[in-house]
Amino acid sequence: MYQILLTVVMVGAVSFFPETAEAAVMEPSMQKLTWHYYKVYNTCENAENFIRHQVEIFYRNDKSIAPKLLRLLYSDCFVSGCDASVLLEGPNSERMAPQNRGLGGFVIIDKIKLVLEQRCPGVVSCADILNLATRDAVHLAGAPSYPVFTGRRDGLTSDKQTVDLPSPSISWDQAMAYFNSRGLSVLDMATLLGSHSMGRTHCSHVVDRLYNYNKTGKPSPTMNKYFLSEMAKQCPPRTKKGQTDPLVYLNPDSGSNHSFTNSFYSRILSNKSVLEVDQQLLYNDDTKQISEEFAASFEDLRKSFALSMSKMGAINVLTKTEGEIRRDCRRRN
């Protein structure tokens, strides 16, 4: 079995056991943040409760907010760090980059920010709101309620030229190099790709696997034949300019329920992944072993997800006097 890191959350000399018993490690970058920052410094004691309440209201009406917020957080943290730069508007902002087409969840963040500005003006950062709201949404979808350390501040710039999010058709080696460049391990990569257990993607990200794998003019030779046929019905060849680009579920087993589930890994082992980057997990000994473990044990996946999400949320954070606390998440003060 692949050894998963399971430790107690450490803050200073005090150990905390999250309510759900899932835990995370204090990485060096996390040490800039604080457990329950707004309560500890008495600036907005109920900030996390206000955020959770708003997320619950949205989730009752639209379960797709879980994958939308996950993608939004990933698109923020993996570019310039978890500084809410992806939320800034502008013709040349990150959200205008081609890789960020179809990003959602902005309305949720705006609503939460409005509520918090009424109760604790100028205190809670958009970066913390995005991290906390994502945690609460994916928890409702079945993921663990992992610990989110807070105290982030918001970035001052957002440039679409800095967006280097990779294609979902990249190889295992390319994906691993990308995750490593963000300080994340092979276990983190295999775990965080499990976010694709829910949500949707455009057919344009899948058609190369169906019709022109590695520019051979043929489908992927490893793709399950029945699944290939089903996907081809949903995603016809792209032969005309202006052709529609349908959306397909990243995990048909989860579908419109948008449930966080380990069936994503079972599909990898059966060669039924929608995206090539996901299927690539099968073609490396470490990630194959991790996929087998997660397919067999949902609890192992939940524990590893708690750790990896906490690590991702600490990438290149701004704290103390860095950046600002935006009054409106879409624009600088």
mmCIF file of C-alpha atoms in Angstrom:
data_model
loop_
_atom_site.group_PDB
_atom_site.id
_atom_site.type_symbol
_atom_site.label_atom_id
_atom_site.label_comp_id
_atom_site.label_asym_id
_atom_site.label_seq_id
_atom_site.Cartn_x
_atom_site.Cartn_y
_atom_site.Cartn_z
ATOM 1 C CA MET A 1 0.000 0.000 0.000
ATOM 2 C CA TYR A 2 1.214 3.505 -0.823
ATOM 3 C CA GLN A 3 2.073 5.252 2.452
ATOM 4 C CA ILE A 4 -0.325 8.180 3.004
ATOM 5 C CA LEU A 5 0.727 10.912 5.417
ATOM 6 C CA LEU A 6 -1.784 11.127 8.237
ATOM 7 C CA THR A 7 -0.789 13.398 11.077
ATOM 8 C CA VAL A 8 -2.284 15.768 13.579
ATOM 9 C CA VAL A 9 -2.660 19.419 12.657
ATOM 10 C CA MET A 10 0.028 21.352 14.509
ATOM 11 C CA VAL A 11 -0.243 25.045 15.323
ATOM 12 C CA GLY A 12 2.607 26.199 17.531
ATOM 13 C CA ALA A 13 2.758 23.661 20.343
ATOM 14 C CA VAL A 14 -0.954 22.901 20.251
ATOM 15 C CA SER A 15 -2.506 19.922 18.476
ATOM 16 C CA PHE A 16 -5.906 20.241 16.864
ATOM 17 C CA PHE A 17 -8.095 17.359 15.763
ATOM 18 C CA PRO A 18 -10.548 18.665 13.121
ATOM 19 C CA GLU A 19 -14.175 17.873 13.875
ATOM 20 C CA THR A 20 -14.236 15.227 11.151
ATOM 21 C CA ALA A 21 -10.948 13.667 12.330
ATOM 22 C CA GLU A 22 -9.311 14.329 8.965
ATOM 23 C CA ALA A 23 -5.977 16.052 9.415
ATOM 24 C CA ALA A 24 -3.274 17.908 7.564
ATOM 25 C CA VAL A 25 0.395 18.624 7.966
ATOM 26 C CA MET A 26 1.744 22.095 8.713
ATOM 27 C CA GLU A 27 3.871 22.724 5.618
ATOM 28 C CA PRO A 28 6.379 25.628 5.804
ATOM 29 C CA SER A 29 4.106 27.830 3.665
ATOM 30 C CA MET A 30 1.164 27.070 5.963
ATOM 31 C CA GLN A 31 3.092 28.470 8.908
ATOM 32 C CA LYS A 32 2.432 31.977 7.576
ATOM 33 C CA LEU A 33 -1.269 31.316 8.170
ATOM 34 C CA THR A 34 -3.273 30.854 11.363
ATOM 35 C CA TRP A 35 -5.868 28.351 12.516
ATOM 36 C CA HIS A 36 -9.169 30.305 12.864
ATOM 37 C CA TYR A 37 -7.345 33.587 12.161
ATOM 38 C CA TYR A 38 -10.421 35.850 12.420
ATOM 39 C CA LYS A 39 -11.439 34.366 15.749
ATOM 40 C CA VAL A 40 -7.922 34.332 17.205
ATOM 41 C CA TYR A 41 -7.388 38.014 16.416
ATOM 42 C CA ASN A 42 -10.998 38.924 17.280
ATOM 43 C CA THR A 43 -11.564 40.713 13.964
ATOM 44 C CA CYS A 44 -14.581 38.738 12.711
ATOM 45 C CA GLU A 45 -15.252 35.903 15.127
ATOM 46 C CA ASN A 46 -18.040 34.272 13.118
ATOM 47 C CA ALA A 47 -16.532 34.744 9.653
ATOM 48 C CA GLU A 48 -16.294 31.015 8.952
ATOM 49 C CA ASN A 49 -19.872 30.448 10.111
ATOM 50 C CA PHE A 50 -21.145 33.251 7.858
ATOM 51 C CA ILE A 51 -19.334 31.709 4.889
ATOM 52 C CA ARG A 52 -20.582 28.200 5.614
ATOM 53 C CA HIS A 53 -24.181 29.422 5.895
ATOM 54 C CA GLN A 54 -24.062 31.155 2.512
ATOM 55 C CA VAL A 55 -22.496 28.119 0.847
ATOM 56 C CA GLU A 56 -25.238 25.882 2.254
ATOM 57 C CA ILE A 57 -27.896 28.189 0.801
ATOM 58 C CA PHE A 58 -26.282 28.123 -2.644
ATOM 59 C CA TYR A 59 -25.629 24.370 -2.534
ATOM 60 C CA ARG A 60 -29.273 23.563 -1.849
ATOM 61 C CA ASN A 61 -30.174 25.225 -5.163
ATOM 62 C CA ASP A 62 -27.161 24.223 -7.235
ATOM 63 C CA LYS A 63 -24.874 21.285 -6.419
ATOM 64 C CA SER A 64 -22.532 22.254 -9.249
ATOM 65 C CA ILE A 65 -21.065 24.989 -7.038
ATOM 66 C CA ALA A 66 -18.734 22.355 -5.535
ATOM 67 C CA PRO A 67 -16.795 21.606 -8.758
ATOM 68 C CA LYS A 68 -17.065 25.248 -9.857
ATOM 69 C CA LEU A 69 -15.400 26.500 -6.680
ATOM 70 C CA LEU A 70 -12.779 23.737 -6.819
ATOM 71 C CA ARG A 71 -11.792 24.784 -10.328
ATOM 72 C CA LEU A 72 -11.813 28.456 -9.349
ATOM 73 C CA LEU A 73 -9.499 27.776 -6.401
ATOM 74 C CA TYR A 74 -7.156 25.660 -8.538
ATOM 75 C CA SER A 75 -7.053 28.383 -11.215
ATOM 76 C CA ASP A 76 -6.136 30.900 -8.525
ATOM 77 C CA CYS A 77 -3.584 28.999 -6.468
ATOM 78 C CA PHE A 78 -1.670 27.366 -9.333
ATOM 79 C CA VAL A 79 -0.992 30.627 -11.185
ATOM 80 C CA SER A 80 0.292 33.369 -8.892
ATOM 81 C CA GLY A 81 -0.571 31.690 -5.601
ATOM 82 C CA CYS A 82 -3.721 31.771 -3.449
ATOM 83 C CA ASP A 83 -4.197 35.535 -3.617
ATOM 84 C CA ALA A 84 -7.660 35.812 -5.243
ATOM 85 C CA SER A 85 -6.067 37.357 -8.362
ATOM 86 C CA VAL A 86 -8.354 35.179 -10.500
ATOM 87 C CA LEU A 87 -11.331 37.111 -9.103
ATOM 88 C CA LEU A 88 -10.156 40.481 -10.420
ATOM 89 C CA GLU A 89 -11.986 41.796 -13.491
ATOM 90 C CA GLY A 90 -10.380 43.477 -16.498
ATOM 91 C CA PRO A 91 -9.730 42.897 -20.203
ATOM 92 C CA ASN A 92 -6.288 41.425 -19.489
ATOM 93 C CA SER A 93 -7.038 39.726 -16.161
ATOM 94 C CA GLU A 94 -6.433 36.046 -15.412
ATOM 95 C CA ARG A 95 -10.088 35.185 -15.837
ATOM 96 C CA MET A 96 -9.828 36.273 -19.501
ATOM 97 C CA ALA A 97 -7.122 33.691 -20.310
ATOM 98 C CA PRO A 98 -8.228 30.908 -22.712
ATOM 99 C CA GLN A 99 -7.473 28.257 -20.070
ATOM 100 C CA ASN A 100 -10.055 29.879 -17.777
ATOM 101 C CA ARG A 101 -12.939 29.721 -20.223
ATOM 102 C CA GLY A 102 -16.116 28.715 -18.421
ATOM 103 C CA LEU A 103 -14.911 29.518 -14.893
ATOM 104 C CA GLY A 104 -17.834 29.787 -12.490
ATOM 105 C CA GLY A 105 -18.544 30.455 -8.844
ATOM 106 C CA PHE A 106 -17.877 34.213 -8.933
ATOM 107 C CA VAL A 107 -21.440 35.068 -7.883
ATOM 108 C CA ILE A 108 -21.094 32.950 -4.742
ATOM 109 C CA ILE A 109 -17.889 34.692 -3.696
ATOM 110 C CA ASP A 110 -19.459 38.113 -4.377
ATOM 111 C CA LYS A 111 -22.473 37.277 -2.211
ATOM 112 C CA ILE A 112 -20.339 36.027 0.663
ATOM 113 C CA LYS A 113 -18.133 39.115 0.447
ATOM 114 C CA LEU A 114 -21.207 41.362 0.566
ATOM 115 C CA VAL A 115 -22.443 39.625 3.724
ATOM 116 C CA LEU A 116 -19.035 39.830 5.415
ATOM 117 C CA GLU A 117 -18.546 43.504 4.502
ATOM 118 C CA GLN A 118 -21.854 44.250 6.220
ATOM 119 C CA ARG A 119 -20.782 42.435 9.390
ATOM 120 C CA CYS A 120 -16.989 42.924 9.453
ATOM 121 C CA PRO A 121 -16.035 45.596 6.916
ATOM 122 C CA GLY A 122 -12.528 45.505 5.515
ATOM 123 C CA VAL A 123 -11.474 42.415 7.464
ATOM 124 C CA VAL A 124 -11.946 39.125 5.598
ATOM 125 C CA SER A 125 -9.904 38.680 2.416
ATOM 126 C CA CYS A 126 -11.339 37.369 -0.832
ATOM 127 C CA ALA A 127 -8.525 34.793 -0.864
ATOM 128 C CA ASP A 128 -9.687 33.367 2.468
ATOM 129 C CA ILE A 129 -13.324 33.450 1.341
ATOM 130 C CA LEU A 130 -12.468 31.416 -1.756
ATOM 131 C CA ASN A 131 -10.533 28.819 0.246
ATOM 132 C CA LEU A 132 -13.167 28.482 2.977
ATOM 133 C CA ALA A 133 -16.146 28.451 0.614
ATOM 134 C CA THR A 134 -14.512 25.745 -1.513
ATOM 135 C CA ARG A 135 -13.866 23.596 1.551
ATOM 136 C CA ASP A 136 -17.483 23.936 2.690
ATOM 137 C CA ALA A 137 -18.938 23.226 -0.767
ATOM 138 C CA VAL A 138 -16.891 20.084 -1.425
ATOM 139 C CA HIS A 139 -17.650 18.879 2.096
ATOM 140 C CA LEU A 140 -21.351 19.051 1.248
ATOM 141 C CA ALA A 141 -20.533 17.019 -1.884
ATOM 142 C CA GLY A 142 -18.927 14.246 0.190
ATOM 143 C CA ALA A 143 -15.310 15.375 0.683
ATOM 144 C CA PRO A 144 -13.785 15.822 4.156
ATOM 145 C CA SER A 145 -14.126 19.121 6.009
ATOM 146 C CA TYR A 146 -10.392 19.664 5.951
ATOM 147 C CA PRO A 147 -8.671 22.413 7.996
ATOM 148 C CA VAL A 148 -8.213 25.760 6.225
ATOM 149 C CA PHE A 149 -5.628 28.001 7.822
ATOM 150 C CA THR A 150 -6.448 31.673 7.260
ATOM 151 C CA GLY A 151 -4.934 35.123 7.261
ATOM 152 C CA ARG A 152 -4.363 35.437 3.503
ATOM 153 C CA ARG A 153 -4.415 38.850 1.856
ATOM 154 C CA ASP A 154 -5.494 39.691 -1.669
ATOM 155 C CA GLY A 155 -3.150 40.241 -4.595
ATOM 156 C CA LEU A 156 -2.877 43.567 -6.395
ATOM 157 C CA THR A 157 -2.383 42.317 -9.951
ATOM 158 C CA SER A 158 -4.003 39.889 -12.381
ATOM 159 C CA ASP A 159 -2.479 39.230 -15.807
ATOM 160 C CA LYS A 160 -3.770 36.677 -18.301
ATOM 161 C CA GLN A 161 -0.227 36.293 -19.657
ATOM 162 C CA THR A 162 0.798 34.627 -16.377
ATOM 163 C CA VAL A 163 -1.818 31.873 -16.698
ATOM 164 C CA ASP A 164 0.124 28.700 -17.496
ATOM 165 C CA LEU A 165 -2.520 26.109 -16.594
ATOM 166 C CA PRO A 166 -1.676 23.030 -18.676
ATOM 167 C CA SER A 167 -3.782 21.237 -21.263
ATOM 168 C CA PRO A 168 -5.787 18.255 -19.938
ATOM 169 C CA SER A 169 -4.077 16.178 -22.655
ATOM 170 C CA ILE A 170 -0.581 16.412 -21.158
ATOM 171 C CA SER A 171 1.539 13.382 -20.337
ATOM 172 C CA TRP A 172 2.229 12.021 -16.864
ATOM 173 C CA ASP A 173 5.749 13.478 -16.878
ATOM 174 C CA GLN A 174 4.471 16.936 -17.855
ATOM 175 C CA ALA A 175 1.757 16.837 -15.196
ATOM 176 C CA MET A 176 4.220 15.731 -12.516
ATOM 177 C CA ALA A 177 6.655 18.512 -13.453
ATOM 178 C CA TYR A 178 3.837 21.053 -13.214
ATOM 179 C CA PHE A 179 2.704 19.903 -9.762
ATOM 180 C CA ASN A 180 6.326 19.725 -8.555
ATOM 181 C CA SER A 181 6.839 23.337 -9.647
ATOM 182 C CA ARG A 182 4.105 24.285 -7.161
ATOM 183 C CA GLY A 183 5.740 22.340 -4.347
ATOM 184 C CA LEU A 184 3.337 19.410 -4.587
ATOM 185 C CA SER A 185 4.193 15.699 -4.568
ATOM 186 C CA VAL A 186 3.142 12.708 -6.638
ATOM 187 C CA LEU A 187 0.582 11.881 -3.937
ATOM 188 C CA ASP A 188 -0.782 15.425 -4.099
ATOM 189 C CA MET A 189 -1.134 15.183 -7.879
ATOM 190 C CA ALA A 190 -2.939 11.845 -7.792
ATOM 191 C CA THR A 191 -5.185 13.137 -5.018
ATOM 192 C CA LEU A 192 -6.023 16.569 -6.424
ATOM 193 C CA LEU A 193 -6.862 15.141 -9.844
ATOM 194 C CA GLY A 194 -9.575 13.296 -7.913
ATOM 195 C CA SER A 195 -11.415 16.632 -7.970
ATOM 196 C CA HIS A 196 -12.474 15.435 -11.431
ATOM 197 C CA SER A 197 -14.799 12.996 -9.686
ATOM 198 C CA MET A 198 -17.402 15.735 -10.245
ATOM 199 C CA GLY A 199 -18.059 18.583 -12.629
ATOM 200 C CA ARG A 200 -18.044 18.925 -16.420
ATOM 201 C CA THR A 201 -15.626 19.727 -19.222
ATOM 202 C CA HIS A 202 -15.936 20.777 -22.863
ATOM 203 C CA CYS A 203 -15.738 18.175 -25.623
ATOM 204 C CA SER A 204 -12.839 20.136 -27.125
ATOM 205 C CA HIS A 205 -10.735 18.781 -24.240
ATOM 206 C CA VAL A 206 -11.687 15.198 -25.095
ATOM 207 C CA VAL A 207 -11.886 14.904 -28.903
ATOM 208 C CA ASP A 208 -8.160 14.291 -29.359
ATOM 209 C CA ARG A 209 -8.562 11.069 -27.325
ATOM 210 C CA LEU A 210 -11.555 10.044 -29.428
ATOM 211 C CA TYR A 211 -10.336 10.769 -32.944
ATOM 212 C CA ASN A 212 -6.692 11.867 -33.124
ATOM 213 C CA TYR A 213 -4.702 10.514 -30.192
ATOM 214 C CA ASN A 214 -1.105 11.779 -30.356
ATOM 215 C CA LYS A 215 -1.887 12.972 -33.913
ATOM 216 C CA THR A 216 -2.326 9.395 -35.172
ATOM 217 C CA GLY A 217 -5.755 10.019 -36.668
ATOM 218 C CA LYS A 218 -7.050 7.216 -34.438
ATOM 219 C CA PRO A 219 -8.613 7.022 -30.953
ATOM 220 C CA SER A 220 -6.585 6.287 -27.843
ATOM 221 C CA PRO A 221 -5.681 2.576 -28.024
ATOM 222 C CA THR A 222 -6.092 2.106 -24.267
ATOM 223 C CA MET A 223 -9.541 3.686 -23.950
ATOM 224 C CA ASN A 224 -12.294 1.215 -23.060
ATOM 225 C CA LYS A 225 -14.081 0.465 -26.357
ATOM 226 C CA TYR A 226 -17.600 0.756 -24.944
ATOM 227 C CA PHE A 227 -16.769 4.008 -23.207
ATOM 228 C CA LEU A 228 -15.117 5.319 -26.375
ATOM 229 C CA SER A 229 -18.346 4.678 -28.263
ATOM 230 C CA GLU A 230 -20.441 6.438 -25.614
ATOM 231 C CA MET A 231 -18.156 9.472 -25.572
ATOM 232 C CA ALA A 232 -18.127 9.691 -29.366
ATOM 233 C CA LYS A 233 -21.927 10.033 -29.315
ATOM 234 C CA GLN A 234 -21.647 13.025 -26.991
ATOM 235 C CA CYS A 235 -18.589 14.588 -28.664
ATOM 236 C CA PRO A 236 -18.677 14.442 -32.479
ATOM 237 C CA PRO A 237 -15.515 15.340 -34.445
ATOM 238 C CA ARG A 238 -14.770 19.043 -34.562
ATOM 239 C CA THR A 239 -14.724 19.711 -38.303
ATOM 240 C CA LYS A 240 -16.511 23.052 -38.715
ATOM 241 C CA LYS A 241 -15.626 26.553 -37.658
ATOM 242 C CA GLY A 242 -18.044 27.849 -35.030
ATOM 243 C CA GLN A 243 -19.148 24.326 -34.142
ATOM 244 C CA THR A 244 -20.799 23.997 -30.745
ATOM 245 C CA ASP A 245 -18.657 22.641 -27.916
ATOM 246 C CA PRO A 246 -20.890 20.467 -25.702
ATOM 247 C CA LEU A 247 -20.219 19.819 -22.033
ATOM 248 C CA VAL A 248 -19.731 16.273 -20.726
ATOM 249 C CA TYR A 249 -19.457 14.979 -17.179
ATOM 250 C CA LEU A 250 -15.908 14.349 -15.993
ATOM 251 C CA ASN A 251 -17.212 11.365 -14.036
ATOM 252 C CA PRO A 252 -20.395 9.876 -15.522
ATOM 253 C CA ASP A 253 -20.874 7.879 -12.305
ATOM 254 C CA SER A 254 -21.260 11.140 -10.377
ATOM 255 C CA GLY A 255 -23.117 12.995 -13.125
ATOM 256 C CA SER A 256 -25.533 15.764 -12.226
ATOM 257 C CA ASN A 257 -25.257 14.910 -8.515
ATOM 258 C CA HIS A 258 -21.699 16.281 -8.582
ATOM 259 C CA SER A 259 -20.734 13.928 -5.760
ATOM 260 C CA PHE A 260 -17.188 13.588 -4.484
ATOM 261 C CA THR A 261 -16.569 9.861 -4.933
ATOM 262 C CA ASN A 262 -13.731 7.377 -5.357
ATOM 263 C CA SER A 263 -15.434 5.898 -8.447
ATOM 264 C CA PHE A 264 -13.173 8.301 -10.364
ATOM 265 C CA TYR A 265 -10.240 5.996 -9.536
ATOM 266 C CA SER A 266 -12.162 2.842 -10.407
ATOM 267 C CA ARG A 267 -12.768 4.358 -13.833
ATOM 268 C CA ILE A 268 -9.041 5.047 -14.232
ATOM 269 C CA LEU A 269 -8.286 1.377 -13.523
ATOM 270 C CA SER A 270 -10.910 0.388 -16.137
ATOM 271 C CA ASN A 271 -9.553 2.801 -18.786
ATOM 272 C CA LYS A 272 -12.722 4.896 -18.621
ATOM 273 C CA SER A 273 -11.287 8.313 -17.766
ATOM 274 C CA VAL A 274 -12.707 11.256 -19.687
ATOM 275 C CA LEU A 275 -9.475 13.314 -19.659
ATOM 276 C CA GLU A 276 -6.085 12.062 -20.779
ATOM 277 C CA VAL A 277 -4.302 13.620 -17.786
ATOM 278 C CA ASP A 278 -6.489 11.500 -15.491
ATOM 279 C CA GLN A 279 -5.948 8.288 -17.442
ATOM 280 C CA GLN A 280 -2.197 8.890 -17.286
ATOM 281 C CA LEU A 281 -2.327 8.077 -13.558
ATOM 282 C CA LEU A 282 -2.546 4.418 -14.610
ATOM 283 C CA TYR A 283 0.764 4.509 -16.496
ATOM 284 C CA ASN A 284 3.127 5.197 -13.610
ATOM 285 C CA ASP A 285 3.810 2.705 -10.837
ATOM 286 C CA ASP A 286 3.324 5.207 -7.988
ATOM 287 C CA THR A 287 0.115 6.787 -9.269
ATOM 288 C CA LYS A 288 -1.284 3.419 -10.334
ATOM 289 C CA GLN A 289 -0.752 2.134 -6.789
ATOM 290 C CA ILE A 290 -2.338 5.277 -5.323
ATOM 291 C CA SER A 291 -5.313 4.913 -7.691
ATOM 292 C CA GLU A 292 -5.756 1.296 -6.654
ATOM 293 C CA GLU A 293 -5.679 2.278 -2.986
ATOM 294 C CA PHE A 294 -8.186 5.096 -3.437
ATOM 295 C CA ALA A 295 -10.493 2.907 -5.533
ATOM 296 C CA ALA A 296 -10.481 0.357 -2.717
ATOM 297 C CA SER A 297 -10.774 2.803 0.180
ATOM 298 C CA PHE A 298 -12.815 6.002 0.071
ATOM 299 C CA GLU A 299 -11.543 6.874 3.537
ATOM 300 C CA ASP A 300 -7.926 6.830 2.351
ATOM 301 C CA LEU A 301 -8.912 9.224 -0.437
ATOM 302 C CA ARG A 302 -10.701 11.542 1.998
ATOM 303 C CA LYS A 303 -7.697 11.695 4.328
ATOM 304 C CA SER A 304 -5.260 12.363 1.512
ATOM 305 C CA PHE A 305 -7.590 14.971 0.005
ATOM 306 C CA ALA A 306 -7.638 16.837 3.333
ATOM 307 C CA LEU A 307 -3.843 17.040 3.306
ATOM 308 C CA SER A 308 -3.414 17.976 -0.358
ATOM 309 C CA MET A 309 -6.114 20.663 -0.360
ATOM 310 C CA SER A 310 -4.540 22.264 2.711
ATOM 311 C CA LYS A 311 -1.159 22.260 0.945
ATOM 312 C CA MET A 312 -2.589 23.714 -2.256
ATOM 313 C CA GLY A 313 -4.330 26.466 -0.298
ATOM 314 C CA ALA A 314 -0.978 27.614 1.105
ATOM 315 C CA ILE A 315 0.826 28.123 -2.223
ATOM 316 C CA ASN A 316 2.539 31.555 -2.320
ATOM 317 C CA VAL A 317 0.099 33.209 0.088
ATOM 318 C CA LEU A 318 0.272 36.913 0.943
ATOM 319 C CA THR A 319 0.083 37.802 4.653
ATOM 320 C CA LYS A 320 0.620 40.657 7.128
ATOM 321 C CA THR A 321 1.297 43.865 5.140
ATOM 322 C CA GLU A 322 1.440 42.220 1.716
ATOM 323 C CA GLY A 323 -1.346 42.919 -0.772
ATOM 324 C CA GLU A 324 -4.630 44.280 0.597
ATOM 325 C CA ILE A 325 -8.055 43.259 1.898
ATOM 326 C CA ARG A 326 -10.373 44.030 -1.009
ATOM 327 C CA ARG A 327 -13.756 45.573 -0.295
ATOM 328 C CA ASP A 328 -14.998 44.142 -3.618
ATOM 329 C CA CYS A 329 -13.453 40.873 -4.826
ATOM 330 C CA ARG A 330 -13.732 41.935 -8.486
ATOM 331 C CA ARG A 331 -11.582 45.067 -8.192
ATOM 332 C CA ARG A 332 -8.756 46.604 -6.189
ATOM 333 C CA ASN A 333 -9.564 49.102 -3.479
#
